[in-house]
GROMACS .gro file of C-alpha atoms in nm:
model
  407
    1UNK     CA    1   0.861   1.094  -7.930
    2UNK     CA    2   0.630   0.783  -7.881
    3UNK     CA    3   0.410   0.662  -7.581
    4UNK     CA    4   0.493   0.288  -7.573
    5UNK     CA    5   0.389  -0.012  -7.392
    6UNK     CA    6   0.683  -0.154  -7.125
    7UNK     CA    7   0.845  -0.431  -7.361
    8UNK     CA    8   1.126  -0.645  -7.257
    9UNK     CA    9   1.447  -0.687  -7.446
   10UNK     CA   10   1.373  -0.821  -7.814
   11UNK     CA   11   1.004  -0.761  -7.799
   12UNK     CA   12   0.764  -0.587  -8.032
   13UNK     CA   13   0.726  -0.259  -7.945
   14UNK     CA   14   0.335  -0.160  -7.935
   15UNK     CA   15   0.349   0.220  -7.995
   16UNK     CA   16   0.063   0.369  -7.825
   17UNK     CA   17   0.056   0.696  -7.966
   18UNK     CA   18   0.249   0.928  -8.092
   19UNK     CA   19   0.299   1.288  -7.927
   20UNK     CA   20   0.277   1.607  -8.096
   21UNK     CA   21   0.571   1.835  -8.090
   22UNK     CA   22   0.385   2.079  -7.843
   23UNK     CA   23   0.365   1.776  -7.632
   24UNK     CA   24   0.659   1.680  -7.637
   25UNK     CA   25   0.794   2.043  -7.524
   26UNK     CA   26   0.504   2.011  -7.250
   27UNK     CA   27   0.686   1.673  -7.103
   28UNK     CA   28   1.005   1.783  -7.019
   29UNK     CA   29   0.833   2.124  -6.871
   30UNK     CA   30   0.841   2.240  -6.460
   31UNK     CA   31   0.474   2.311  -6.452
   32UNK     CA   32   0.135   2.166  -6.398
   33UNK     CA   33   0.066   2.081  -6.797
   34UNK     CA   34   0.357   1.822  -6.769
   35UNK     CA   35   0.252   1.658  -6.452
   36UNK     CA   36  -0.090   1.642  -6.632
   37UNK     CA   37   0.053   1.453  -6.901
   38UNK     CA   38   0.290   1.264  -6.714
   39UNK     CA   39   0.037   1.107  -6.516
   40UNK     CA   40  -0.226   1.043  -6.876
   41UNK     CA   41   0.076   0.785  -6.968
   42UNK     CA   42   0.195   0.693  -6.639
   43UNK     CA   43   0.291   0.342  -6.639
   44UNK     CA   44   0.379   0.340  -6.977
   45UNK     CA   45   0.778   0.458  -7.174
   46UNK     CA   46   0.859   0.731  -7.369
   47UNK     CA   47   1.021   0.587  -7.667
   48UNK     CA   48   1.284   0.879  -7.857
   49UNK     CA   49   1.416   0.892  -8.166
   50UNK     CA   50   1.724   0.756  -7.961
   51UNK     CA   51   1.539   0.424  -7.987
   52UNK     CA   52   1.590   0.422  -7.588
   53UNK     CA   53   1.312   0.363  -7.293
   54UNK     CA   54   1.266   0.638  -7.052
   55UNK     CA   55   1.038   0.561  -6.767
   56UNK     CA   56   0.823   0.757  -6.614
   57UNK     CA   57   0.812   0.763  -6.189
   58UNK     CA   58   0.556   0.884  -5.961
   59UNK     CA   59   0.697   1.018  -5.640
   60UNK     CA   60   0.425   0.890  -5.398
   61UNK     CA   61   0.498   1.188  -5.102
   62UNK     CA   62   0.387   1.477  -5.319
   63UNK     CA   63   0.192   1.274  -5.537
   64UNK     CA   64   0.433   1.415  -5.859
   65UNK     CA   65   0.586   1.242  -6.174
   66UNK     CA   66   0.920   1.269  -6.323
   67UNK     CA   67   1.117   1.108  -6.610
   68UNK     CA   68   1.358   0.896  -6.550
   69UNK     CA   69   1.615   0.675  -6.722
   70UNK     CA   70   1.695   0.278  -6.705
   71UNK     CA   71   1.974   0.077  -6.644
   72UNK     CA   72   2.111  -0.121  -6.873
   73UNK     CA   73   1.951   0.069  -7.179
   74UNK     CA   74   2.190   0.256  -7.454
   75UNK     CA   75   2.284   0.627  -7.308
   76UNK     CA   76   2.093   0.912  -7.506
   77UNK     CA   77   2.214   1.126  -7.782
   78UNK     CA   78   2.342   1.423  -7.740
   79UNK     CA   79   2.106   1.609  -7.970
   80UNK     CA   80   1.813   1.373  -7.789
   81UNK     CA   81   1.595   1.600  -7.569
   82UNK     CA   82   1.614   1.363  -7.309
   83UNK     CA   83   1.951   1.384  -7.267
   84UNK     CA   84   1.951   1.636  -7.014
   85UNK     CA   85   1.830   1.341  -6.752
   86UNK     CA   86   2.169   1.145  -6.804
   87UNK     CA   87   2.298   1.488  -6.724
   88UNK     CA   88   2.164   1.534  -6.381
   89UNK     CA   89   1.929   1.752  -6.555
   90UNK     CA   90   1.655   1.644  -6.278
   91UNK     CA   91   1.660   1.974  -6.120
   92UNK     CA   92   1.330   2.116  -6.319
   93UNK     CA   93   0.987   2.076  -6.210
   94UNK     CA   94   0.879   1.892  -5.880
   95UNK     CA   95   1.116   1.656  -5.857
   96UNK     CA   96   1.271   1.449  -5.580
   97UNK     CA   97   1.641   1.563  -5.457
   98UNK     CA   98   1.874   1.314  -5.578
   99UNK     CA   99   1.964   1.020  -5.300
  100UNK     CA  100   2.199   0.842  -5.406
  101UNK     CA  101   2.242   0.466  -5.215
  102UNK     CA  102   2.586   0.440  -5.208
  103UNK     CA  103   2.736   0.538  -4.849
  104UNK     CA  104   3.091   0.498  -4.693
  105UNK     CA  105   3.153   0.614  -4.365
  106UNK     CA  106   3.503   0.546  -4.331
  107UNK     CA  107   3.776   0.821  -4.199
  108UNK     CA  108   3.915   0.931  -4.550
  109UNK     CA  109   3.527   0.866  -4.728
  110UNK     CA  110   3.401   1.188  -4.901
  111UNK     CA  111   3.061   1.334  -4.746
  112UNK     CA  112   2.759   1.251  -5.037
  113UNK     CA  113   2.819   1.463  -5.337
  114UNK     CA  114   3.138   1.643  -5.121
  115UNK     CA  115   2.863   1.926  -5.013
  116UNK     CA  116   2.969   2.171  -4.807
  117UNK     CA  117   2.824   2.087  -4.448
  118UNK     CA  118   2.617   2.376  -4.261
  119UNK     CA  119   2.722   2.263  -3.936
  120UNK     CA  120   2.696   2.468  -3.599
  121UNK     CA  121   2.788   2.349  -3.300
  122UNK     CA  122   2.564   2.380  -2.965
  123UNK     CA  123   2.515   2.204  -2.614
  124UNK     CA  124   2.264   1.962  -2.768
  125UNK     CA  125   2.477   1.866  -3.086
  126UNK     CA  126   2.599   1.928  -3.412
  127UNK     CA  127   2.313   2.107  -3.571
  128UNK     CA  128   2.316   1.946  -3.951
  129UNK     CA  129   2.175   2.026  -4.236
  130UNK     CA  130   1.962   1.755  -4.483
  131UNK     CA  131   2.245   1.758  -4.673
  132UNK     CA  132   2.473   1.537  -4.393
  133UNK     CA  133   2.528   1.177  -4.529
  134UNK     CA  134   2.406   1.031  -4.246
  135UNK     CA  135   2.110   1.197  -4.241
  136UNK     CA  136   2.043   1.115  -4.625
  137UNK     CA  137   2.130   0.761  -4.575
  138UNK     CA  138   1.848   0.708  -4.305
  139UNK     CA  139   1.606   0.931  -4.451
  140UNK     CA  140   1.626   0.793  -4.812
  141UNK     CA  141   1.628   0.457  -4.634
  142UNK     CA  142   1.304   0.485  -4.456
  143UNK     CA  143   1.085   0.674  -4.708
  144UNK     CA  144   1.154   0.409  -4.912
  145UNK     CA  145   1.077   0.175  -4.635
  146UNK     CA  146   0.728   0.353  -4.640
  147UNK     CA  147   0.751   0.412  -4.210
  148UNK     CA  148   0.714   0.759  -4.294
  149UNK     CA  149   0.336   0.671  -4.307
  150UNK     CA  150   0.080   0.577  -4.095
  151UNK     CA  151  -0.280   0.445  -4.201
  152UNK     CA  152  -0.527   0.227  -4.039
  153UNK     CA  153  -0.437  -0.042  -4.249
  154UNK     CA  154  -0.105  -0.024  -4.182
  155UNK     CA  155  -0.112   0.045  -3.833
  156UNK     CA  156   0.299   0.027  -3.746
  157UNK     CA  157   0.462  -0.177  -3.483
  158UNK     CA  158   0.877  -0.270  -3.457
  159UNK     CA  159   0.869  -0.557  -3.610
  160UNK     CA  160   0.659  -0.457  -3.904
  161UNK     CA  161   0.837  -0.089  -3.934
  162UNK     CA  162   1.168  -0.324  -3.884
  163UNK     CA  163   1.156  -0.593  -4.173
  164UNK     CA  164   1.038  -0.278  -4.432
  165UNK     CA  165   1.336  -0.092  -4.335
  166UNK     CA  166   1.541  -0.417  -4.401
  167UNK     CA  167   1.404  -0.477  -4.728
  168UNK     CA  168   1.462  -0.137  -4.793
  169UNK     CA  169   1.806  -0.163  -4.726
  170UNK     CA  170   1.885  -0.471  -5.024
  171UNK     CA  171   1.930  -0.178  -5.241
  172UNK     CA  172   2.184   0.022  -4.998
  173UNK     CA  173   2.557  -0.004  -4.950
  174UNK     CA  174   2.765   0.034  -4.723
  175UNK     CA  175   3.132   0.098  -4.761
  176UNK     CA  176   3.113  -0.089  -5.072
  177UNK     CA  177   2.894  -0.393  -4.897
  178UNK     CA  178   2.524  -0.450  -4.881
  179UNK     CA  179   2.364  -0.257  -4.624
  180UNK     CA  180   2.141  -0.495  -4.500
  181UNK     CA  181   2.435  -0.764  -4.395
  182UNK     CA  182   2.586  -0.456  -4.217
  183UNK     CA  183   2.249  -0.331  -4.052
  184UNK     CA  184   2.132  -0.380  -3.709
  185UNK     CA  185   1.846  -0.271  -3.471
  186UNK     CA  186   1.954  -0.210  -3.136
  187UNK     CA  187   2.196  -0.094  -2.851
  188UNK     CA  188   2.239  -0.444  -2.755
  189UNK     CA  189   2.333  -0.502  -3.146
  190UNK     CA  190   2.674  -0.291  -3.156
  191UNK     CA  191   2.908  -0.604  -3.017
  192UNK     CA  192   2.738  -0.814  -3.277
  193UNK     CA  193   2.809  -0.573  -3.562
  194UNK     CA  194   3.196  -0.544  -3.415
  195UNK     CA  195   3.237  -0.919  -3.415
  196UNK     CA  196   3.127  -0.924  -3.765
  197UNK     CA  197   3.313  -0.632  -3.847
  198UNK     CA  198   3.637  -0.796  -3.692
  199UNK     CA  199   3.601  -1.111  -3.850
  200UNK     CA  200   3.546  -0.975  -4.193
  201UNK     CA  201   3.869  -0.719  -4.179
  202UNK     CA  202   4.025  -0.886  -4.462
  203UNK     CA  203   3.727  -0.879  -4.735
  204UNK     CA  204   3.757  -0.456  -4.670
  205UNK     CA  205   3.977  -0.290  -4.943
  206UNK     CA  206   4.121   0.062  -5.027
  207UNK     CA  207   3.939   0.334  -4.864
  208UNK     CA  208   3.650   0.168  -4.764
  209UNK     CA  209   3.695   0.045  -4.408
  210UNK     CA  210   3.483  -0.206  -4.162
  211UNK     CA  211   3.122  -0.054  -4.129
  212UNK     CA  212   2.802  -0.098  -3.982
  213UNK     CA  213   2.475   0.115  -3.914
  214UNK     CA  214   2.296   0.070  -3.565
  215UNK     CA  215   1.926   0.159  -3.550
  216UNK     CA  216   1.762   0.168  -3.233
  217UNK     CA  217   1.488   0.320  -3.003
  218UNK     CA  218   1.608   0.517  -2.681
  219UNK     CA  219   1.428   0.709  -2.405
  220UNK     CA  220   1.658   1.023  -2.382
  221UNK     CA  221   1.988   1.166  -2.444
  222UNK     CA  222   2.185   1.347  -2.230
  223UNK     CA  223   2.487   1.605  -2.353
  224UNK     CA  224   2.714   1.774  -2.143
  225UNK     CA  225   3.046   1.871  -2.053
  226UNK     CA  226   3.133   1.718  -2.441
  227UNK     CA  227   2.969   1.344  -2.300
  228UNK     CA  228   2.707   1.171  -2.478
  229UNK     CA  229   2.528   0.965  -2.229
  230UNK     CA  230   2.200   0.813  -2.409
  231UNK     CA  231   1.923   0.600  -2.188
  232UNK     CA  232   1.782   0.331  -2.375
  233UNK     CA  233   1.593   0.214  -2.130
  234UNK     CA  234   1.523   0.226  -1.720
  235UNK     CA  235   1.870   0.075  -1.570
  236UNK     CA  236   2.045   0.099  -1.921
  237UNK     CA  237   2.269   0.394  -2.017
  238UNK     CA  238   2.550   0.403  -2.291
  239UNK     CA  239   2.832   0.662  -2.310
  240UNK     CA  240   2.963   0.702  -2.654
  241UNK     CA  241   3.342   0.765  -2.719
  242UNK     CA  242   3.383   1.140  -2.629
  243UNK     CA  243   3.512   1.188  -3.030
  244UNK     CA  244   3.219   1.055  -3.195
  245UNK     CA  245   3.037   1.309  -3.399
  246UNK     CA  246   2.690   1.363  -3.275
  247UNK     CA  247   2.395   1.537  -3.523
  248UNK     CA  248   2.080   1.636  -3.472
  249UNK     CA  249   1.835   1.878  -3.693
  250UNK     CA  250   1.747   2.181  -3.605
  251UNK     CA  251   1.406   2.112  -3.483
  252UNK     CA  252   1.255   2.225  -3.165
  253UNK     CA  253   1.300   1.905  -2.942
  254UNK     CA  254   1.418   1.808  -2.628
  255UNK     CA  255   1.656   1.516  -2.597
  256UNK     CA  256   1.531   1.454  -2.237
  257UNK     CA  257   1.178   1.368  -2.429
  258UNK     CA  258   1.147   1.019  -2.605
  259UNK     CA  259   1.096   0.865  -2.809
  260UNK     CA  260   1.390   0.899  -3.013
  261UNK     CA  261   1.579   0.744  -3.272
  262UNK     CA  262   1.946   0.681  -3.267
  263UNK     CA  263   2.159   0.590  -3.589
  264UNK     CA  264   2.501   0.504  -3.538
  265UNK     CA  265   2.763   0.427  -3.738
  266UNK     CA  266   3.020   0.144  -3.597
  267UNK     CA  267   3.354   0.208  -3.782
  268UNK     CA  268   3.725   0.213  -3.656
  269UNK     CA  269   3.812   0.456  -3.429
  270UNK     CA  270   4.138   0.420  -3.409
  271UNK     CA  271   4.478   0.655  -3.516
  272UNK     CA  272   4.694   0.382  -3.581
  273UNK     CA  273   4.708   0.036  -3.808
  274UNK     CA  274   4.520  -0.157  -3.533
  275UNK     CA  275   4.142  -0.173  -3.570
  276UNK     CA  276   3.962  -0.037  -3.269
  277UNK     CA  277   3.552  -0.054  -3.315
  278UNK     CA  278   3.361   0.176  -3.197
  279UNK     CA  279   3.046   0.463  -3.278
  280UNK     CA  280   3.244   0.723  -3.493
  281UNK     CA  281   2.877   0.885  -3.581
  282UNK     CA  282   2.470   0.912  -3.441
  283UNK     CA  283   2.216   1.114  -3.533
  284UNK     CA  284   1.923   1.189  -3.331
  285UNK     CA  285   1.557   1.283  -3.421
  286UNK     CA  286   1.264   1.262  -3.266
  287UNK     CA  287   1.017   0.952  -3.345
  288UNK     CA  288   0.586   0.968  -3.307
  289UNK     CA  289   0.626   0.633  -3.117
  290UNK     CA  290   0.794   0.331  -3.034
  291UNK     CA  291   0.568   0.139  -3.277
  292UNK     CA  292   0.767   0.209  -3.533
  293UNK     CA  293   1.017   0.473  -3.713
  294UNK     CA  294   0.842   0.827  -3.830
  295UNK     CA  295   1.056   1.082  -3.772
  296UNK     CA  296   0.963   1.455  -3.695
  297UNK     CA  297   1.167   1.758  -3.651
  298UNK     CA  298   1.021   1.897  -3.330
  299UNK     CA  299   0.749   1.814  -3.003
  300UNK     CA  300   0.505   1.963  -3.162
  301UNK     CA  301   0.551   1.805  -3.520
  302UNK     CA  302   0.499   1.503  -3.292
  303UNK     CA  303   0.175   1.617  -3.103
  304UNK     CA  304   0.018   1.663  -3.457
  305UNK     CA  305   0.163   1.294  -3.605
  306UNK     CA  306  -0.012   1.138  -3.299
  307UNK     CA  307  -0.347   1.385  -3.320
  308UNK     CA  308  -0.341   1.253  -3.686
  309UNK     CA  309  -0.307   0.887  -3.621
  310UNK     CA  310  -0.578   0.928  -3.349
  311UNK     CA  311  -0.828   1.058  -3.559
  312UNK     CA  312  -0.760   0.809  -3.820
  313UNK     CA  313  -0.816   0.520  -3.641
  314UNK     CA  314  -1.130   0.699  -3.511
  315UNK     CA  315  -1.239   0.707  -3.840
  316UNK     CA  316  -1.132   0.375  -3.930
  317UNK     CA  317  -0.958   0.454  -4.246
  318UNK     CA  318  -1.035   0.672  -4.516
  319UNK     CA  319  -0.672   0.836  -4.511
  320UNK     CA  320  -0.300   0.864  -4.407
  321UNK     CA  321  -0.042   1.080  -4.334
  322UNK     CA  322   0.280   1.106  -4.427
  323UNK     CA  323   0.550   1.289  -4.346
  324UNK     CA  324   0.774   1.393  -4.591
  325UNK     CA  325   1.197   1.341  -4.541
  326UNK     CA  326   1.342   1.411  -4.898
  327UNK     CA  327   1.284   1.799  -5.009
  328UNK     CA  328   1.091   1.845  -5.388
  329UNK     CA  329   1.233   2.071  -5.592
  330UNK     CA  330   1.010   2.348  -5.702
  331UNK     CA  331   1.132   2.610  -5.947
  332UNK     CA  332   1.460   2.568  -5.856
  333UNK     CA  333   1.429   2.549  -5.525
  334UNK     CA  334   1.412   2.268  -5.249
  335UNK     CA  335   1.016   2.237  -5.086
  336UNK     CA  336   0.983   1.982  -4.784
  337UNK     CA  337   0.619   2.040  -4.635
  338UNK     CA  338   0.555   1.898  -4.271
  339UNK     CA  339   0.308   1.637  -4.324
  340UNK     CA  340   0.090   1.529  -4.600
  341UNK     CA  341  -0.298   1.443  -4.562
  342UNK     CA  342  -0.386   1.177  -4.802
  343UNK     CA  343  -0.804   1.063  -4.894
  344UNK     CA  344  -0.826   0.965  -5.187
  345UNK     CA  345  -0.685   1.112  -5.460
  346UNK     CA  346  -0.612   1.460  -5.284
  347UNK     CA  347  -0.320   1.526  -5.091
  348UNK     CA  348  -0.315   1.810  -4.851
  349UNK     CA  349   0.019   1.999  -4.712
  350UNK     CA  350   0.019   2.090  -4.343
  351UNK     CA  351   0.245   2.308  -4.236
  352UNK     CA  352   0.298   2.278  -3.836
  353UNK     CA  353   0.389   2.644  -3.751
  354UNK     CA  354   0.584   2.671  -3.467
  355UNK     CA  355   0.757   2.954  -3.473
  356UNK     CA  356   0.556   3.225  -3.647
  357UNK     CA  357   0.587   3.469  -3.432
  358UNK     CA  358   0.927   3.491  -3.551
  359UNK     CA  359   1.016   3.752  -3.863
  360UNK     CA  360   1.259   3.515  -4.004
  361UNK     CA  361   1.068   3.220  -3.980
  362UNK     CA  362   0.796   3.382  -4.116
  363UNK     CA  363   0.946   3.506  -4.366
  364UNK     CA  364   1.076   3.163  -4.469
  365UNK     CA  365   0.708   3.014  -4.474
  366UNK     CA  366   0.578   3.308  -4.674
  367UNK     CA  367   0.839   3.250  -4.944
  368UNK     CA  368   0.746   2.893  -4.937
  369UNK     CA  369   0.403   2.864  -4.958
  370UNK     CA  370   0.319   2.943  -5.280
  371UNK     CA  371   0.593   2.696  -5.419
  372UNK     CA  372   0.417   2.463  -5.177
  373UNK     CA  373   0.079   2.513  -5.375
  374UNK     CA  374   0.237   2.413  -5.693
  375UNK     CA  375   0.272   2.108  -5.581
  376UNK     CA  376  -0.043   2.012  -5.343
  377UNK     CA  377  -0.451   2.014  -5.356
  378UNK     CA  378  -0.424   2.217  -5.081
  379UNK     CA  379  -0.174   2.363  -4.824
  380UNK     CA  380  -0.330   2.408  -4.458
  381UNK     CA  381  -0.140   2.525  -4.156
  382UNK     CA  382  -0.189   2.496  -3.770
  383UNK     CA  383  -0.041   2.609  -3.432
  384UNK     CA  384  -0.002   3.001  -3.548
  385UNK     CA  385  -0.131   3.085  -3.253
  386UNK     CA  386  -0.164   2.842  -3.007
  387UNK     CA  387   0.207   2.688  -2.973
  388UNK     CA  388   0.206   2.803  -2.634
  389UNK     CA  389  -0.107   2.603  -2.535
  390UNK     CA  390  -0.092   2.290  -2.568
  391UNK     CA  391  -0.412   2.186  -2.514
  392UNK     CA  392  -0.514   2.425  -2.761
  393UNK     CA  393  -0.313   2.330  -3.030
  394UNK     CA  394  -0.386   1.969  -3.001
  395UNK     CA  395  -0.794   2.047  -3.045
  396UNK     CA  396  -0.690   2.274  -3.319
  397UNK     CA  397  -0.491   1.996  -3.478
  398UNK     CA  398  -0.772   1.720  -3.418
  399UNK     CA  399  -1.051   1.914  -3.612
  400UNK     CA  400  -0.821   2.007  -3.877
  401UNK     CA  401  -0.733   1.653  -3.978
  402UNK     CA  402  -1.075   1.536  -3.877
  403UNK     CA  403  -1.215   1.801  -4.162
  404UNK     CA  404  -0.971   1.716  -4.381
  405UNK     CA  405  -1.040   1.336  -4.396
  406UNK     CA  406  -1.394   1.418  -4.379
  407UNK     CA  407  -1.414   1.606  -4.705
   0.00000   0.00000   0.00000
């Protein structure tokens, strides 16, 4: 194998160097010699004896490289070592979960990858797992958005947080259609999205039905007796249709405490050949503000995003923080931190610890630390012992990230 310079089509190829065979074993390894020499020749190909590119990415929330391959190039050989990543072979080393950007949401659409759904059913919601289409749609859509960050130089607000998510979504589909013509922000949005939806009908074929995705802010949510009532605002509620599916994570968060973010799909709700528009799906999560669209899993998670932010505009730059929506994979095994503490070149796990005083949850974190340290400079945790306090756990919070960044 060959390091290369990027070429087009037709160019001269300008080897760089060539790697030994140890080397080459070492780049398609799980462990920190590869990332090593991933990032030596990031921003450069590997060139096979397949006489075919393969790129090399760098996923920015762990701060982690992976091989990839290119469209448009011949497939690899069989025999080629890098066949494996035509393969789905992405599975080794600290990788990101595969997110695909093709969604349908129509009645007879498969969920992504036809997973099996860990879904349990409670007053507040359909408990989902990060598996739920829906979920991976928005989640895939804003980290690569970049509102999963906050900086001082990119201090958020709507319409900032807004147009990145709508660039974001040129790449998406949607029932076969681009995402972003089907995309809206807003309650006051959904008749819009039906009109177009209506008026459209006939450029919809086979399974793929009339779609659109709703974004929008809202105060609170209110579930009971099977009713979805959700209060965007002072003098504004909205009922959705008593059959739409409703999902939430299973964070620790109460729906009667904004902000939160709503994501709705708009689809036909009807039994019967007659279209009848209407939200068939919403998830709900938690946001840090109304400034823009980080999501968290729980209060607290949201406490420490806004202790965070604080002390970084305090400090008038000098870091960020991220927080992380697409798990790694780790020896096997799927790693999502709670937020990442980036100065400089070091990037610092924090793991918000809500619930350690219970033995399961405990247990959980202890098995996934150490995959965590694989992966980051460092992996620091708060609120072990003062998630009953908050007072307490904010000061705790505020002189961790304030040590951090000063460092």
């Amino acid at each position: 194998m060959k390091i290369v310079e990027k070429y087009l089509e037709g160019d001269e190829i300008r080897v760089c160097r060539t790697l030994s065979d140890h080397e080459a074993k070492t780049l398609l390894g799980s462990d920190q010699a590869s990332q090593q020499l991933l990032a030596s020749v990031y921003g450069r190909w590997i060139y096979c004896d397949c006489c075919t590119p393969t790129t090399i990415k760098r996923f920015t929330e762990t701060n982690t490289y992976f091989l990839a391959t290119m469209s448009g190039r011949a497939n690899h050989k069989n025999s080629c070592p890098l066949y494996r990543l035509e393969q789905g072979g992405a599975g080794e080393g600290h990788l990101p979960e595969k997110v695909g950007t093709r969604f349908s949401f129509s009645a007879y659409a498969a969920e992504e990858g036809n997973a099996k759904q860990s879904v349990v059913e409670n007053p507040t919601g359909q408990v989902i797992g990060r598996a739920d289409k829906l979920y991976s749609l928005m989640a895939s859509l804003l980290t690569d958005a970049g509102t999963n960050t906050i900086s001082y130089l990119e201090a958020p607000t709507f319409d900032t947080q807004s147009r990145k998510i709508r660039a974001a979504a040129k790449k998406y589909s949607i029932g076969g259609k681009s995402l972003l013509e089907y995309m809206y922000f807003g309650f006051g949005s959904i008749k819009k999205a039906i009109e177009k939806m209506q008026s459209n009908e006939r450029l919809w074929v086979g399974k793929n039905k009339p779609q659109s995705l709703v974004i929008a802010q809202v105060e609170s949510v209110k579930i009971e007796n099977g009713e979805t009532t959700v209060k965007v605002k002072d003098d504004w509620e909205v009922t959705l249709p008593a059959d739409a599916k409703v999902t939430r994570l299973n964070g620790a968060f109460s729906l009667a405490k904004g902000p939160l973010m709503v994501a709705m799909i708009i689809a036909d709700r009807s039994t019967n050949d007659a279209m009848i528009y209407g939200v068939t799906r919403c998830f709900i999560s938690p946001i840090v503000n109304t400034h823009g669209f980080m999501l968290v899993d729980s209060d607290l998670e949201r406490t420490f995003a806004r202790v965070a932010t604080r002390v970084i505009i305090e400090m008038e730059g000098g870091g960020r923080i991220l927080k992380p929506l697409i798990p790694v994979q780790v020896d096997g095994k799927p790693v999502l931190v709670d937020f990442v503490i980036q100065k400089d070149k070091q990037h610092i796990a924090v793991e918000v610890m809500g619930k350690w005083d219970d033995p399961l949850y405990r247990a959980r974190k202890e098995t996934m630390l150490p995959l965590m340290e694989k992966v980051y400079d460092q992996v620091m945790s708060v609120c072990m012992d003062t998630s009953n306090s908050r007072n307490d756990f904010f000061e705790e919070s505020y002189q961790l990230v304030k040590s951090l960044l000063n460092d």
